[in-house]
Amino acid sequence: MALEGSEQGRNLTVAGGVFLVYVLLTMGFTYPLVLHLTTGIPRHNNDVWIALWNNWWFHKAFVTEQNYYFTPYLFYPRGVNLATHSNSLLSSALSALFLPLLGPLGAFNVVFLLTFPVGALGMYFFVRDLTAHPLAAFAAGVTYAFAPYYMTQGMAHPNLGSVQWFPYIALFLYRAMFRNQIHAGAVAGFFLALAVWSGLQLGLLAGLWAGLFVVWALITDRRTRSKASLAALACMVLVAFLFSIPVLLPVLRSWSPEQVDFLLVERETGQTDLLAYFVPPYYHPVWKPFVAPVYGRFVKNKGWMPYVGFTPLGLAFYVSLKERHKASFWYLSSLLWIILALGAFLRVNGRVHPEIPLPYSLVDHIFPFNTLRSSDRFNLLVPLSLAVLVGLALARLERPWLSLATVALIGFEYLCAPLPVRQPIEPSPFFLKLSAAPGSYAVLDLPMGRHPSKKWMYFQTIHEKPLVEGMIARLPADAYDFVETVPLLYAFRHDYKAPISSPAHDLCLLANVGVRYIFIHINYTTPERIERWSSWFPSPPIYRDDLLIVFATSDGCRASHYKPTAGLHTRIPRPFPHNR
């Protein structure tokens, strides 16, 4: 017993040391983010504002005991269902733990940074289990965690970048099936549920991977067909299902096959460009000037960079030839994920080749594949296979110096430092006044639209007033019903050029519904629009600074003498047939 306890203590010490090294590597790979932990965020994609809003709404819903899956703070006065929104419940919950100490930016950054060492450690454990070679396992962890696709997704999409649980699913599913450990099946199910809690699409991809692994194991190895192995498998499914119910139930309740707006399939633009697998990341400190023109031709992969690296590719090719039996699942599965990521038809160097159909065209319209929205997201599974192949190759070569050299080479190939970091958008002082003022009322931000709304939602985390518009990943068909029935809002949304009939009437209507202010964000529109929109208001703005112009809707009531009464929503007129 003493010897066993001593061995466990050594293993924990080694694991702690490995984790610490991965933490140090994370600080290097993401430099200088750690220097701006509470004051900056990754400057990569505007979806980061949605991620910050998701964290804010999780905390607000929890503190005020509201239903997280429905928010009255977007698409006022109707509100909107968030069941199919691109949220990461687990990331938001973890961020809430760090919020009191680090603030919203620091909480987001810490959760983002933790995905790397946690995922790397999981891959280290898995490959060490497969090979009994710690250095090979360490190199596999680096290959997995710091893959450019994970880095670029994680900077803006916690619901896609939280891939740290995948290696743990692989580790415990492997133990469950090949070592007949029933408890390992339960642990695998728990980590599978964590993937679901991290993002619905992550859960789907993890389930697809696990299903493929199980089928492969059952076909190729007799050991996996034992009663204990099958019991462990059943235990995994049961545990995963039970722990996933709180996330899946709201989705199933809101799901309807007719609601195709929930499934925005990017068939024409969402595939991976074949060349992107071989082009170093845009943020590489050496290659950036050379690869920038290539990234300019990419569509989906301008932002999401699936570069596999020539060192991992060479090692994968080597072990696929030398260890066919051990490596077969990993190289065949990596090829499968790449083929699926290429989409319904081939795209190379920005050019589409519809005359070359690909296998994904057979399944892209079928549930659950159509819920992925973009075939490019199959790249989330590629580093899992690639990292194992790297570990198997280095274990076969049995040269410690080669493992260390591989870490250095892969680190150089995958390097995205200095990581682009930005300060948060500067808010108008008026927002700080709103946050301190009592009262429940809504505001409208101009310009309207899916992309501008991402920034307005970040501002909402400051002033905390409901928005007439907003942005969620999959809009219900009725989300814009209110906007489309108020002529003034309709004109704002569709950028009408012609004069608007009775704008004061509509402003008064908005005031009586509870929309108190209309904001024009000066830096995000044109002088021509500002002049045109301002002419639609009967009174001058009540506030103006270098960032914001604020109009009060109540001025419309004084100008039109219009006072709506009960039954307002049923009597809102249809939009006038203006010319745009």
Coordinates of C-alpha atoms in Angstrom, one line a residue, residues 14-447:
V14 CA 4.8 14.6 -12.7
A15 CA 1.3 15.6 -13.9
G16 CA 1.5 18.8 -11.9
G17 CA 4.9 19.6 -13.5
V18 CA 3.7 18.8 -17.0
F19 CA 0.6 21.0 -16.4
L20 CA 2.8 23.9 -15.2
V21 CA 5.0 23.6 -18.3
Y22 CA 1.9 23.7 -20.5
V23 CA 0.8 26.8 -18.6
L24 CA 4.1 28.5 -19.3
L25 CA 3.8 27.5 -23.0
T26 CA 0.3 29.0 -23.0
M27 CA 1.6 32.3 -21.8
G28 CA 4.2 32.3 -24.6
F29 CA 1.8 31.2 -27.4
T30 CA -0.8 33.8 -26.4
Y31 CA 1.7 36.6 -25.5
P32 CA 1.0 39.5 -24.7
L33 CA -2.6 38.7 -23.6
V34 CA -1.4 37.8 -20.1
L35 CA -0.1 41.4 -19.7
H36 CA -3.5 42.7 -20.5
L37 CA -5.5 40.1 -18.6
T38 CA -8.1 42.5 -17.2
T39 CA -7.9 45.3 -19.7
G40 CA -7.9 43.7 -23.1
I41 CA -9.3 40.9 -25.2
P42 CA -8.1 39.0 -28.3
R43 CA -8.5 41.1 -31.4
H44 CA -9.5 38.6 -33.9
N45 CA -13.2 38.6 -34.7
N46 CA -16.2 40.7 -33.6
D47 CA -18.0 37.6 -32.3
V48 CA -16.0 38.1 -29.1
W49 CA -18.6 40.8 -28.2
I50 CA -21.2 38.1 -28.3
A51 CA -19.1 35.9 -26.1
L52 CA -18.8 38.7 -23.5
W53 CA -22.6 39.3 -23.7
N54 CA -23.2 35.6 -23.2
N55 CA -21.2 35.7 -20.0
W56 CA -23.0 38.8 -18.8
W57 CA -26.5 37.3 -19.5
F58 CA -25.6 34.1 -17.7
H59 CA -24.6 36.0 -14.6
K60 CA -27.6 38.3 -14.7
A61 CA -30.0 35.4 -15.3
F62 CA -28.5 33.5 -12.4
V63 CA -28.5 36.5 -10.0
T64 CA -32.0 37.6 -10.9
E65 CA -33.4 34.0 -11.1
Q66 CA -34.5 34.4 -14.8
N67 CA -34.8 31.7 -17.4
Y68 CA -31.3 31.6 -19.1
Y69 CA -32.8 30.2 -22.3
F70 CA -35.1 33.2 -22.8
T71 CA -34.0 36.8 -22.6
P72 CA -36.2 39.9 -22.6
Y73 CA -33.1 42.0 -23.2
L74 CA -32.9 41.4 -26.9
F75 CA -35.6 42.0 -29.6
Y76 CA -37.7 44.0 -27.2
P77 CA -40.6 43.8 -26.5
R78 CA -41.0 40.2 -27.7
G79 CA -37.7 38.8 -26.3
V80 CA -36.0 35.9 -27.9
N81 CA -35.4 32.2 -27.2
L82 CA -31.7 31.4 -26.7
A83 CA -32.0 27.6 -26.8
T84 CA -30.2 27.4 -30.2
H85 CA -27.9 30.4 -29.6
S86 CA -24.1 30.0 -29.8
N87 CA -23.6 30.0 -26.1
S88 CA -21.2 28.0 -23.9
L89 CA -22.9 27.4 -20.6
L90 CA -19.8 25.9 -19.0
S91 CA -17.5 28.7 -20.2
S92 CA -20.0 31.3 -18.9
A93 CA -20.3 29.5 -15.6
L94 CA -16.6 29.4 -15.1
S95 CA -16.3 33.0 -16.1
A96 CA -18.8 33.9 -13.4
L97 CA -16.5 32.3 -10.8
F98 CA -13.7 34.7 -11.8
L99 CA -15.9 37.7 -12.4
P100 CA -15.7 39.2 -8.8
L101 CA -11.9 39.1 -8.8
L102 CA -11.0 39.8 -12.4
G103 CA -14.0 41.6 -14.0
P104 CA -15.7 40.6 -17.3
L105 CA -12.6 40.9 -19.5
G106 CA -10.3 39.1 -17.1
A107 CA -12.9 36.3 -16.5
F108 CA -13.2 35.8 -20.3
N109 CA -9.4 35.7 -20.8
V110 CA -8.7 33.3 -17.9
V111 CA -11.3 30.8 -19.2
F112 CA -9.9 31.1 -22.7
L113 CA -6.3 30.6 -21.5
L114 CA -7.2 27.6 -19.4
T115 CA -8.4 25.6 -22.4
F116 CA -4.8 25.2 -23.6
P117 CA -3.1 23.5 -20.6
V118 CA -6.2 21.5 -19.6
G119 CA -6.5 20.1 -23.2
A120 CA -2.8 19.5 -23.5
L121 CA -2.7 17.6 -20.2
G122 CA -5.6 15.4 -21.4
M123 CA -3.7 14.5 -24.6
Y124 CA -0.6 13.9 -22.6
F125 CA -2.5 11.4 -20.4
F126 CA -4.0 9.7 -23.4
V127 CA -0.9 9.3 -25.4
R128 CA 1.1 8.2 -22.4
D129 CA -1.5 5.6 -21.8
L130 CA -1.1 4.4 -25.4
T131 CA 2.7 4.5 -25.6
A132 CA 4.2 4.7 -22.1
H133 CA 6.5 7.4 -23.5
P134 CA 6.1 10.6 -21.5
L135 CA 8.1 12.8 -23.9
A136 CA 6.1 11.6 -26.9
A137 CA 3.0 12.3 -24.9
F138 CA 4.2 15.8 -24.1
A139 CA 4.8 16.5 -27.7
A140 CA 1.3 15.2 -28.6
G141 CA -0.2 17.6 -26.0
V142 CA 1.5 20.6 -27.6
T143 CA 0.3 19.4 -31.1
Y144 CA -3.2 19.2 -29.8
A145 CA -3.7 22.2 -27.6
F146 CA -2.0 24.8 -29.7
A147 CA -3.4 23.9 -33.1
P148 CA -4.1 27.2 -35.0
Y149 CA -7.7 26.2 -35.6
Y150 CA -8.3 25.9 -31.9
M151 CA -6.5 29.2 -31.2
T152 CA -8.4 31.2 -33.7
Q153 CA -11.8 29.7 -32.7
G154 CA -11.2 30.1 -29.0
M155 CA -10.4 33.8 -29.4
A156 CA -14.0 34.5 -30.4
H157 CA -16.1 31.4 -29.9
P158 CA -16.0 29.7 -26.5
N159 CA -18.8 27.4 -27.8
L160 CA -16.4 26.1 -30.5
G161 CA -13.0 26.7 -28.9
S162 CA -13.6 24.8 -25.6
V163 CA -12.1 21.5 -27.0
Q164 CA -10.2 20.7 -23.8
W165 CA -12.5 17.8 -23.0
F166 CA -12.0 15.8 -26.2
P167 CA -8.8 14.0 -25.1
Y168 CA -10.4 13.0 -21.8
I169 CA -13.3 11.5 -23.7
A170 CA -10.8 9.5 -25.9
L171 CA -8.7 8.5 -22.8
F172 CA -11.6 7.1 -20.8
L173 CA -13.5 5.6 -23.7
Y174 CA -10.3 3.8 -24.7
R175 CA -9.9 2.4 -21.2
A176 CA -13.5 1.4 -21.0
M177 CA -13.5 -0.6 -24.3
F178 CA -9.9 -2.0 -24.3
R179 CA -9.4 -2.5 -20.6
N180 CA -13.0 -3.4 -19.7
Q181 CA -13.2 -0.6 -17.0
I182 CA -16.8 0.1 -16.3
H183 CA -16.0 3.2 -14.2
A184 CA -14.0 4.5 -17.1
G185 CA -17.1 4.4 -19.2
A186 CA -18.9 6.6 -16.6
V187 CA -16.0 9.1 -16.6
A188 CA -16.0 9.2 -20.4
G189 CA -19.8 9.9 -20.3
F190 CA -19.2 12.7 -17.8
F191 CA -16.6 14.4 -20.1
L192 CA -18.9 13.9 -23.1
A193 CA -21.5 15.8 -21.1
L194 CA -19.0 18.6 -20.4
A195 CA -18.5 18.9 -24.2
V196 CA -22.3 19.4 -24.5
W197 CA -22.2 22.0 -21.8
S198 CA -19.4 23.7 -23.6
G199 CA -21.3 24.0 -26.8
L200 CA -24.0 22.0 -28.6
Q201 CA -21.9 21.6 -31.7
L202 CA -18.9 20.5 -29.6
G203 CA -21.2 17.9 -28.1
L204 CA -22.4 16.8 -31.5
L205 CA -18.8 16.4 -32.8
A206 CA -17.7 14.6 -29.7
G207 CA -20.6 12.2 -30.1
L208 CA -19.8 11.6 -33.7
W209 CA -16.1 10.9 -32.8
A210 CA -17.1 8.6 -30.0
G211 CA -19.5 6.7 -32.2
L212 CA -16.9 6.2 -34.9
F213 CA -14.3 5.1 -32.3
V214 CA -16.8 2.6 -30.8
V215 CA -17.7 1.1 -34.2
W216 CA -14.1 0.8 -35.2
A217 CA -13.1 -0.8 -31.9
L218 CA -16.0 -3.3 -32.1
I219 CA -15.1 -4.3 -35.6
T220 CA -11.4 -4.6 -35.3
D221 CA -10.8 -5.9 -31.7
R222 CA -12.5 -8.9 -30.1
R223 CA -11.7 -7.5 -26.6
T224 CA -14.1 -4.7 -27.0
R225 CA -17.0 -7.1 -27.5
S226 CA -16.8 -8.5 -24.0
K227 CA -19.7 -8.0 -21.5
A228 CA -17.6 -5.7 -19.4
S229 CA -16.7 -3.5 -22.3
L230 CA -20.3 -3.3 -23.5
A231 CA -21.4 -2.5 -20.0
A232 CA -18.9 0.3 -19.8
L233 CA -20.2 1.6 -23.1
A234 CA -23.8 1.6 -21.9
C235 CA -22.6 3.3 -18.7
M236 CA -21.0 6.1 -20.8
V237 CA -24.1 6.7 -22.9
L238 CA -26.3 6.8 -19.7
V239 CA -24.1 9.2 -17.8
A240 CA -23.6 11.4 -20.8
F241 CA -27.4 11.6 -21.4
L242 CA -28.3 12.2 -17.8
F243 CA -25.8 15.0 -17.3
S244 CA -26.7 16.6 -20.7
I245 CA -30.4 16.7 -20.0
P246 CA -30.4 20.3 -18.6
V247 CA -28.8 21.6 -21.8
L248 CA -30.6 19.4 -24.3
L249 CA -34.1 19.7 -22.9
P250 CA -34.6 23.4 -23.8
V251 CA -33.3 22.8 -27.3
L252 CA -35.7 19.8 -27.8
R253 CA -38.6 21.9 -26.5
S254 CA -38.0 24.7 -29.0
W255 CA -37.1 22.4 -31.9
S256 CA -39.4 22.0 -34.9
P257 CA -38.5 20.6 -38.3
E258 CA -40.3 23.5 -39.9
Q259 CA -38.1 26.1 -38.2
V260 CA -35.5 26.0 -40.8
D261 CA -34.3 29.5 -39.7
F262 CA -32.6 27.7 -36.8
L263 CA -30.3 25.9 -39.3
L264 CA -28.3 28.4 -41.2
V265 CA -26.3 26.1 -43.5
E266 CA -23.3 27.9 -45.1
R267 CA -23.1 25.6 -48.0
E268 CA -21.7 28.1 -50.4
T269 CA -19.1 29.7 -48.1
G270 CA -18.7 27.5 -45.1
Q271 CA -16.3 24.9 -46.5
T272 CA -12.6 24.7 -45.7
D273 CA -10.3 25.8 -48.5
L274 CA -7.9 22.9 -49.3
L275 CA -4.9 25.2 -49.4
A276 CA -5.6 26.4 -45.8
Y277 CA -4.3 23.2 -44.4
F278 CA -0.8 24.1 -45.7
V279 CA -0.6 27.8 -45.1
P280 CA 0.9 28.9 -41.7
P281 CA -1.3 31.0 -39.4
Y282 CA -1.9 34.6 -40.4
Y283 CA -0.5 35.8 -37.0
H284 CA 2.9 34.0 -37.4
P285 CA 5.7 36.4 -36.6
V286 CA 7.9 35.3 -39.5
W287 CA 5.5 34.2 -42.2
K288 CA 2.7 36.8 -41.9
P289 CA 3.9 39.1 -44.7
F290 CA 4.1 36.1 -47.1
V291 CA 0.8 34.4 -46.2
A292 CA -1.3 37.6 -45.9
P293 CA -2.2 37.7 -49.6
V294 CA -3.2 34.0 -49.5
Y295 CA -5.5 34.7 -46.5
G296 CA -7.0 37.5 -48.5
R297 CA -8.3 35.0 -51.0
F298 CA -9.8 32.7 -48.4
V299 CA -13.5 32.9 -47.5
K300 CA -14.2 30.9 -44.3
N301 CA -10.5 30.5 -43.4
K302 CA -9.7 34.2 -43.3
G303 CA -10.5 33.9 -39.6
W304 CA -10.5 30.2 -38.8
M305 CA -7.1 28.7 -39.7
P306 CA -6.9 24.9 -39.9
Y307 CA -3.1 24.7 -40.7
V308 CA -1.9 21.2 -39.7
G309 CA 1.9 21.9 -39.9
F310 CA 4.5 20.1 -41.9
T311 CA 6.2 18.5 -38.9
P312 CA 3.0 16.8 -37.6
L313 CA 2.1 15.9 -41.2
G314 CA 5.5 14.3 -41.8
L315 CA 5.3 12.3 -38.5
A316 CA 1.7 11.2 -39.2
F317 CA 2.8 10.0 -42.7
Y318 CA 5.7 8.1 -41.1
V319 CA 3.8 6.3 -38.4
S320 CA 1.0 5.5 -40.9
L321 CA 3.5 3.5 -42.9
K322 CA 5.4 2.0 -40.0
E323 CA 2.6 1.2 -37.5
R324 CA -0.4 0.6 -39.7
H325 CA -2.3 -1.4 -37.1
K326 CA -1.8 1.1 -34.2
A327 CA -2.2 4.2 -36.4
S328 CA -5.0 3.1 -38.8
F329 CA -7.9 4.6 -36.9
W330 CA -6.1 7.9 -36.3
Y331 CA -5.0 8.5 -39.9
L332 CA -8.2 7.3 -41.4
S333 CA -10.3 9.4 -39.0
S334 CA -8.2 12.5 -39.7
L335 CA -8.8 12.0 -43.4
L336 CA -12.5 11.6 -42.8
W337 CA -12.8 14.8 -40.8
I338 CA -10.8 16.7 -43.5
I339 CA -12.9 15.4 -46.3
L340 CA -16.1 16.4 -44.5
A341 CA -14.6 19.8 -43.6
L342 CA -14.0 20.4 -47.3
G343 CA -17.7 20.7 -47.7
A344 CA -20.1 19.9 -50.5
F345 CA -17.8 21.0 -53.3
L346 CA -14.1 21.8 -53.5
R347 CA -12.6 25.2 -52.9
V348 CA -8.9 25.8 -53.5
N349 CA -7.1 29.1 -53.1
G350 CA -10.4 31.0 -52.8
R351 CA -11.8 29.5 -56.0
V352 CA -14.9 27.3 -55.9
H353 CA -15.1 24.2 -58.1
P354 CA -18.8 23.2 -58.1
E355 CA -18.0 20.7 -60.8
I356 CA -16.1 18.6 -58.1
P357 CA -18.8 17.4 -55.6
L358 CA -17.6 16.0 -52.4
P359 CA -19.1 13.4 -49.9
Y360 CA -20.5 16.1 -47.6
S361 CA -23.0 17.0 -50.3
L362 CA -24.8 13.8 -49.5
V363 CA -25.4 14.6 -45.8
D364 CA -25.2 18.4 -45.4
H365 CA -29.0 18.8 -45.5
I366 CA -29.6 15.9 -43.0
F367 CA -30.0 16.3 -39.3
P368 CA -27.8 16.5 -37.3
F369 CA -25.1 17.5 -39.9
N370 CA -27.1 20.6 -40.9
T371 CA -27.0 21.9 -37.3
L372 CA -23.2 22.4 -37.6
R373 CA -24.0 25.3 -40.0
S374 CA -20.5 25.1 -41.5
S375 CA -18.7 22.0 -42.7
D376 CA -15.4 23.8 -41.7
R377 CA -16.2 22.9 -38.1
F378 CA -15.2 19.3 -38.7
N379 CA -11.7 20.7 -38.3
L380 CA -12.3 20.7 -34.6
L381 CA -11.7 17.0 -34.7
V382 CA -8.6 17.0 -36.9
P383 CA -6.0 17.9 -34.2
L384 CA -7.3 15.1 -32.0
S385 CA -6.2 12.5 -34.6
L386 CA -3.1 14.3 -35.6
A387 CA -1.8 14.7 -32.1
V388 CA -2.1 11.0 -31.4
L389 CA -0.3 10.2 -34.7
V390 CA 2.6 12.5 -33.6
G391 CA 2.8 10.7 -30.2
L392 CA 2.8 7.3 -31.8
A393 CA 5.5 8.3 -34.3
L394 CA 7.8 9.7 -31.6
A395 CA 7.2 6.7 -29.4
R396 CA 8.3 4.4 -32.2
L397 CA 11.4 6.4 -32.9
E398 CA 12.3 6.3 -29.2
R399 CA 14.7 9.3 -29.3
P400 CA 14.1 11.7 -26.5
W401 CA 16.0 14.5 -28.2
L402 CA 13.7 14.1 -31.2
S403 CA 10.6 14.6 -29.1
L404 CA 12.1 17.8 -27.7
A405 CA 13.1 19.0 -31.2
T406 CA 9.5 18.2 -32.4
V407 CA 8.0 20.3 -29.7
A408 CA 10.3 23.2 -30.8
L409 CA 9.4 22.7 -34.5
I410 CA 5.7 22.4 -33.9
G411 CA 5.8 25.3 -31.5
F412 CA 7.4 27.4 -34.2
E413 CA 5.0 26.2 -36.9
Y414 CA 1.9 26.9 -34.8
L415 CA 3.1 30.2 -33.3
C416 CA 0.6 33.0 -33.3
A417 CA 2.5 35.4 -31.1
P418 CA 2.3 38.3 -30.6
L419 CA -1.4 37.6 -30.3
P420 CA -3.5 40.6 -31.4
V421 CA -4.9 42.2 -28.3
R422 CA -7.3 45.1 -28.3
Q423 CA -8.9 47.3 -25.6
P424 CA -12.7 47.1 -25.3
I425 CA -14.8 49.5 -27.4
E426 CA -14.9 52.9 -25.7
P427 CA -18.5 53.5 -24.4
S428 CA -20.2 56.9 -24.3
P429 CA -20.4 58.4 -20.8
F430 CA -24.2 58.4 -21.5
F431 CA -24.2 54.6 -21.0
L432 CA -22.7 55.0 -17.5
K433 CA -25.5 57.4 -16.7
L434 CA -28.1 54.9 -17.9
S435 CA -26.6 52.1 -15.8
A436 CA -27.0 54.2 -12.7
A437 CA -30.4 55.5 -13.5
P438 CA -33.5 53.6 -12.2
G439 CA -36.3 52.5 -14.4
S440 CA -37.1 49.7 -16.9
Y441 CA -37.1 50.8 -20.5
A442 CA -35.6 49.8 -23.9
V443 CA -33.3 51.5 -26.4
L444 CA -32.7 51.3 -30.1
D445 CA -29.2 51.4 -31.6
L446 CA -28.4 52.7 -35.0
P447 CA -27.2 51.5 -37.4

